[in-house]
Coordinates of C-alpha atoms in Angstrom, one line a residue:
X1 CA -26.1 -52.9 -34.1
X2 CA -22.9 -52.6 -36.5
X3 CA -25.1 -50.5 -38.8
X4 CA -26.2 -48.0 -36.1
X5 CA -22.5 -47.6 -35.2
X6 CA -21.3 -47.1 -38.4
X7 CA -23.8 -44.4 -38.9
X8 CA -22.6 -42.6 -35.8
X9 CA -19.0 -42.8 -36.9
X10 CA -20.0 -41.5 -40.6
X11 CA -22.0 -38.6 -38.8
X12 CA -19.0 -37.8 -36.7
X13 CA -16.3 -38.0 -39.8
X14 CA -18.9 -35.8 -41.6
X15 CA -19.1 -33.4 -38.8
X16 CA -15.3 -33.2 -38.7
X17 CA -15.3 -32.7 -42.4
X18 CA -17.6 -29.8 -42.3
X19 CA -15.9 -28.1 -39.3
X20 CA -12.5 -28.7 -41.5
X21 CA -14.4 -26.9 -44.5
X22 CA -15.6 -23.9 -42.6
X23 CA -12.2 -23.5 -41.1
X24 CA -10.6 -23.8 -44.8
X25 CA -12.9 -21.4 -45.8
X26 CA -12.7 -18.8 -43.3
X27 CA -9.0 -18.8 -43.8
X28 CA -9.3 -18.5 -47.9
X29 CA -11.6 -15.9 -47.4
X30 CA -9.1 -14.0 -45.2
X31 CA -6.4 -14.6 -47.8
X32 CA -8.8 -13.0 -50.6
X33 CA -9.9 -10.1 -48.4
X34 CA -5.8 -9.6 -48.0
X35 CA -5.1 -9.9 -51.7
X36 CA -8.1 -7.6 -52.6
X37 CA -6.5 -4.7 -50.1
X38 CA -3.1 -5.4 -51.5
X39 CA -4.5 -5.1 -55.1
X40 CA -6.3 -1.9 -54.1
X41 CA -3.0 -0.7 -53.1
X42 CA -1.3 -1.5 -56.0
X43 CA -3.9 0.6 -58.2
X44 CA -3.6 3.4 -56.3
X45 CA 0.2 3.3 -56.8
X46 CA -0.4 2.9 -60.7
X47 CA -2.8 5.9 -60.5
X48 CA -0.2 8.1 -58.9
X49 CA 2.6 6.9 -61.2
X50 CA 0.3 7.3 -64.4
X51 CA -0.3 10.8 -63.1
X52 CA 3.5 11.6 -62.8
X53 CA 3.9 10.2 -66.3
X54 CA 1.0 12.2 -68.1
X55 CA 2.9 15.5 -66.6
X56 CA 6.5 14.4 -67.5
X57 CA 6.4 15.9 -71.3
X58 CA 5.6 19.2 -69.9
X59 CA 7.8 19.4 -66.8
X60 CA 10.6 18.4 -69.5
X61 CA 9.6 21.0 -71.4
X62 CA 9.5 23.6 -68.7
X63 CA 13.2 22.5 -67.3
X64 CA 15.0 22.6 -71.0
X65 CA 13.0 26.0 -71.5
X66 CA 11.3 24.7 -74.6
X67 CA 8.6 27.2 -76.0
X68 CA 6.0 26.3 -78.4
X69 CA 5.7 28.1 -81.5
X70 CA 3.8 31.5 -81.1
X71 CA 5.0 31.8 -77.2
X72 CA 7.3 34.6 -76.5

């Protein structure tokens, strides 16, 4: 009898452990999805900032009235 009881107890603990593992995995995957979403937003912001920086030299030239050689 003690062997059967031990097996039942171990089986119950195993079921609980699997349930906890599944719950933790769900929370982890949710966090990963949130982080990936935030990373995508950051990438979009960086792309936007890069476009602004790429256009900055020309914008400064126009603002100060600089004309390249050969332009009237």
